[in-house]
């Protein structure tokens, strides 16, 4: 008889959040179920509900996790002075992070739920926290921080729409400009 080793609660919780990020990313908040998340995490649906209480509470935790991972990646990029300008380090940190398609798509779902009373405030607070981090900790001017966020949103949109795989010359022009002229880098990022 095969015995399964039990994961510590913190690891189990993180595995559920990682699975939820993928499922919510693929199916959206409305289309995802706690049963699908449980299957993706390799656990029972009852355990998901017992751990988080509801699908909404789980999505709220996924939102907090996504914002927290961005903040951590950006703080690491700020602290790692390798001679590159801080905005370049931040940009690379973000590209590395959103190579996780679950995080990329979960972020887009969070933003699209801005009017939801439970999820909207988390999206707004998280977005402003990242703006403040860029401005106050990275030292970007308000204009540069805004531009950085705008480019990030364009990259999110281009990746989510999979425009990098299009044969349309206008789509390829947009993607090439969004990725700083290096389409192969963008395609590699999208391939994950």
Short mmCIF file of C-alpha atoms in Angstrom, two decimals:
data_model
loop_
_atom_site.label_atom_id
_atom_site.label_comp_id
_atom_site.label_asym_id
_atom_site.label_seq_id
_atom_site.Cartn_x
_atom_site.Cartn_y
_atom_site.Cartn_z
CA UNK A 1 0.00 0.00 0.00
CA UNK A 2 1.34 3.40 -1.00
CA UNK A 3 1.45 6.10 1.67
CA UNK A 4 1.11 9.75 0.88
CA UNK A 5 3.22 12.22 2.76
CA UNK A 6 1.19 15.06 4.24
CA UNK A 7 2.21 18.56 3.31
CA UNK A 8 2.48 21.18 6.02
CA UNK A 9 -0.58 23.45 6.11
CA UNK A 10 1.31 26.45 4.65
CA UNK A 11 2.54 24.39 1.69
CA UNK A 12 -0.91 22.91 1.11
CA UNK A 13 -2.43 26.40 1.23
CA UNK A 14 0.12 27.67 -1.31
CA UNK A 15 -0.55 24.71 -3.60
CA UNK A 16 -4.27 25.50 -3.51
CA UNK A 17 -3.60 29.17 -4.27
CA UNK A 18 -1.29 28.25 -7.16
CA UNK A 19 -3.92 25.88 -8.59
CA UNK A 20 -6.65 28.47 -8.05
CA UNK A 21 -4.57 31.09 -9.86
CA UNK A 22 -4.40 28.83 -12.93
CA UNK A 23 -8.07 27.80 -12.83
CA UNK A 24 -9.34 31.34 -12.22
CA UNK A 25 -6.99 32.57 -14.93
CA UNK A 26 -8.26 30.05 -17.46
CA UNK A 27 -11.96 30.17 -16.60
CA UNK A 28 -12.49 33.52 -14.92
CA UNK A 29 -14.07 34.09 -11.55
CA UNK A 30 -17.59 33.27 -12.71
CA UNK A 31 -16.60 30.16 -14.68
CA UNK A 32 -14.29 28.56 -12.12
CA UNK A 33 -15.54 26.20 -9.42
CA UNK A 34 -13.98 25.09 -6.17
CA UNK A 35 -14.28 21.52 -7.48
CA UNK A 36 -12.11 22.38 -10.52
CA UNK A 37 -9.59 24.04 -8.22
CA UNK A 38 -9.56 20.99 -5.94
CA UNK A 39 -8.90 18.70 -8.91
CA UNK A 40 -6.06 20.96 -10.09
CA UNK A 41 -4.57 20.96 -6.58
CA UNK A 42 -5.02 17.21 -6.16
CA UNK A 43 -7.19 17.49 -3.05
CA UNK A 44 -10.85 17.29 -2.12
CA UNK A 45 -13.30 20.07 -2.79
CA UNK A 46 -14.32 19.92 0.87
CA UNK A 47 -10.73 20.73 1.89
CA UNK A 48 -10.70 23.79 -0.40
CA UNK A 49 -13.94 25.05 1.13
CA UNK A 50 -12.79 24.23 4.67
CA UNK A 51 -9.53 26.11 4.08
CA UNK A 52 -10.95 29.22 2.39
CA UNK A 53 -14.67 29.23 3.18
CA UNK A 54 -15.96 30.16 -0.25
CA UNK A 55 -14.98 30.67 -3.87
CA UNK A 56 -15.06 34.44 -3.31
CA UNK A 57 -12.75 34.22 -0.30
CA UNK A 58 -10.39 32.02 -2.33
CA UNK A 59 -10.37 34.49 -5.22
CA UNK A 60 -9.65 37.32 -2.77
CA UNK A 61 -6.63 35.35 -1.53
CA UNK A 62 -5.50 34.74 -5.13
CA UNK A 63 -5.71 38.51 -5.70
CA UNK A 64 -3.67 39.26 -2.56
CA UNK A 65 -1.13 36.62 -3.60
CA UNK A 66 -0.72 38.10 -7.10
CA UNK A 67 -0.22 41.63 -5.79
CA UNK A 68 2.15 40.35 -3.10
CA UNK A 69 4.24 38.50 -5.66
CA UNK A 70 4.55 41.66 -7.76
CA UNK A 71 5.59 43.68 -4.71
CA UNK A 72 8.18 41.06 -3.73
CA UNK A 73 9.57 40.81 -7.27
CA UNK A 74 9.82 44.59 -7.53
CA UNK A 75 11.49 45.00 -4.14
CA UNK A 76 14.01 42.33 -5.10
CA UNK A 77 14.70 44.11 -8.40
CA UNK A 78 15.16 47.42 -6.60
CA UNK A 79 17.60 45.86 -4.12
CA UNK A 80 19.58 44.03 -6.80
CA UNK A 81 21.70 46.78 -8.30
CA UNK A 82 23.46 45.06 -11.21
CA UNK A 83 24.29 48.25 -13.09
CA UNK A 84 21.06 48.23 -15.10
CA UNK A 85 18.67 51.15 -14.64
CA UNK A 86 15.99 50.42 -12.05
CA UNK A 87 13.15 50.60 -14.59
CA UNK A 88 14.86 47.90 -16.70
CA UNK A 89 15.30 45.66 -13.64
CA UNK A 90 11.65 46.21 -12.70
CA UNK A 91 10.50 45.44 -16.24
CA UNK A 92 12.48 42.20 -16.35
CA UNK A 93 11.16 41.21 -12.92
CA UNK A 94 7.61 41.75 -14.15
CA UNK A 95 8.16 39.77 -17.35
CA UNK A 96 9.62 36.91 -15.34
CA UNK A 97 6.62 36.97 -13.02
CA UNK A 98 3.90 37.05 -15.67
CA UNK A 99 5.51 34.17 -17.49
CA UNK A 100 3.28 32.35 -14.99
CA UNK A 101 0.11 32.51 -17.09
CA UNK A 102 -2.04 31.92 -14.01
CA UNK A 103 -0.81 35.14 -12.45
CA UNK A 104 -1.11 37.05 -15.73
CA UNK A 105 -4.70 36.01 -16.33
CA UNK A 106 -5.71 36.27 -12.67
CA UNK A 107 -4.51 39.88 -12.69
CA UNK A 108 -6.66 40.62 -15.71
CA UNK A 109 -9.69 39.06 -14.01
CA UNK A 110 -9.01 41.09 -10.86
CA UNK A 111 -8.93 44.29 -12.91
CA UNK A 112 -12.10 43.37 -14.75
CA UNK A 113 -13.92 42.91 -11.42
CA UNK A 114 -13.26 46.47 -10.30
CA UNK A 115 -16.93 47.04 -9.52
CA UNK A 116 -17.25 43.91 -7.36
CA UNK A 117 -17.63 44.94 -3.70
CA UNK A 118 -15.21 42.27 -2.41
CA UNK A 119 -12.66 42.11 -5.24
CA UNK A 120 -12.68 45.69 -6.56
CA UNK A 121 -11.09 47.22 -3.44
CA UNK A 122 -8.29 44.65 -3.51
CA UNK A 123 -7.57 45.39 -7.16
CA UNK A 124 -7.58 49.15 -6.57
CA UNK A 125 -5.55 48.99 -3.36
CA UNK A 126 -3.06 46.59 -4.95
CA UNK A 127 -2.65 48.68 -8.09
CA UNK A 128 -2.07 51.82 -6.01
CA UNK A 129 0.34 49.98 -3.71
CA UNK A 130 2.40 48.99 -6.75
CA UNK A 131 2.27 52.56 -8.08
CA UNK A 132 3.48 53.86 -4.71
CA UNK A 133 6.23 51.25 -4.63
CA UNK A 134 7.42 52.34 -8.08
CA UNK A 135 7.31 56.00 -7.11
CA UNK A 136 8.51 55.90 -3.52
CA UNK A 137 10.81 52.88 -3.32
CA UNK A 138 12.11 52.62 -6.88
CA UNK A 139 12.39 56.40 -7.17
CA UNK A 140 10.46 56.71 -10.43
CA UNK A 141 8.81 60.03 -11.09
CA UNK A 142 4.99 59.99 -11.11
CA UNK A 143 5.13 60.24 -14.91
CA UNK A 144 7.63 57.37 -15.24
CA UNK A 145 5.70 55.20 -12.77
CA UNK A 146 2.49 55.82 -14.74
CA UNK A 147 4.24 55.03 -18.02
CA UNK A 148 5.70 51.85 -16.54
CA UNK A 149 2.23 50.70 -15.43
CA UNK A 150 0.75 51.57 -18.81
CA UNK A 151 3.39 49.50 -20.61
CA UNK A 152 2.76 46.64 -18.20
CA UNK A 153 -0.96 46.72 -18.93
CA UNK A 154 -0.24 46.69 -22.67
CA UNK A 155 2.05 43.69 -22.23
CA UNK A 156 -0.64 41.94 -20.15
CA UNK A 157 -3.21 42.56 -22.87
CA UNK A 158 -0.96 41.47 -25.74
CA UNK A 159 -0.01 38.25 -23.92
CA UNK A 160 -3.56 37.47 -22.81
CA UNK A 161 -4.89 37.97 -26.34
CA UNK A 162 -1.99 35.90 -27.70
CA UNK A 163 -1.30 38.53 -30.33
CA UNK A 164 2.31 37.33 -30.48
CA UNK A 165 1.03 34.27 -32.41
CA UNK A 166 -0.93 36.31 -34.95
CA UNK A 167 -0.10 36.55 -38.64
CA UNK A 168 -1.72 39.98 -38.81
CA UNK A 169 1.02 42.53 -39.60
CA UNK A 170 -0.59 45.17 -37.38
CA UNK A 171 -0.70 42.75 -34.44
CA UNK A 172 2.96 41.88 -34.96
CA UNK A 173 3.86 45.57 -35.19
CA UNK A 174 2.05 46.24 -31.90
CA UNK A 175 3.67 43.27 -30.16
CA UNK A 176 7.12 44.16 -31.46
CA UNK A 177 6.76 47.69 -30.13
CA UNK A 178 5.33 46.49 -26.81
CA UNK A 179 8.33 44.24 -26.25
CA UNK A 180 10.97 46.81 -27.12
CA UNK A 181 11.65 45.46 -30.60
CA UNK A 182 12.49 41.88 -29.58
CA UNK A 183 9.60 39.72 -30.77
CA UNK A 184 11.50 36.48 -30.13
CA UNK A 185 11.89 37.40 -26.45
CA UNK A 186 8.16 38.00 -26.21
CA UNK A 187 7.36 34.69 -27.89
CA UNK A 188 9.73 32.90 -25.51
CA UNK A 189 8.04 34.59 -22.57
CA UNK A 190 4.60 33.61 -23.87
CA UNK A 191 5.72 30.01 -24.32
CA UNK A 192 6.51 30.03 -20.61
#
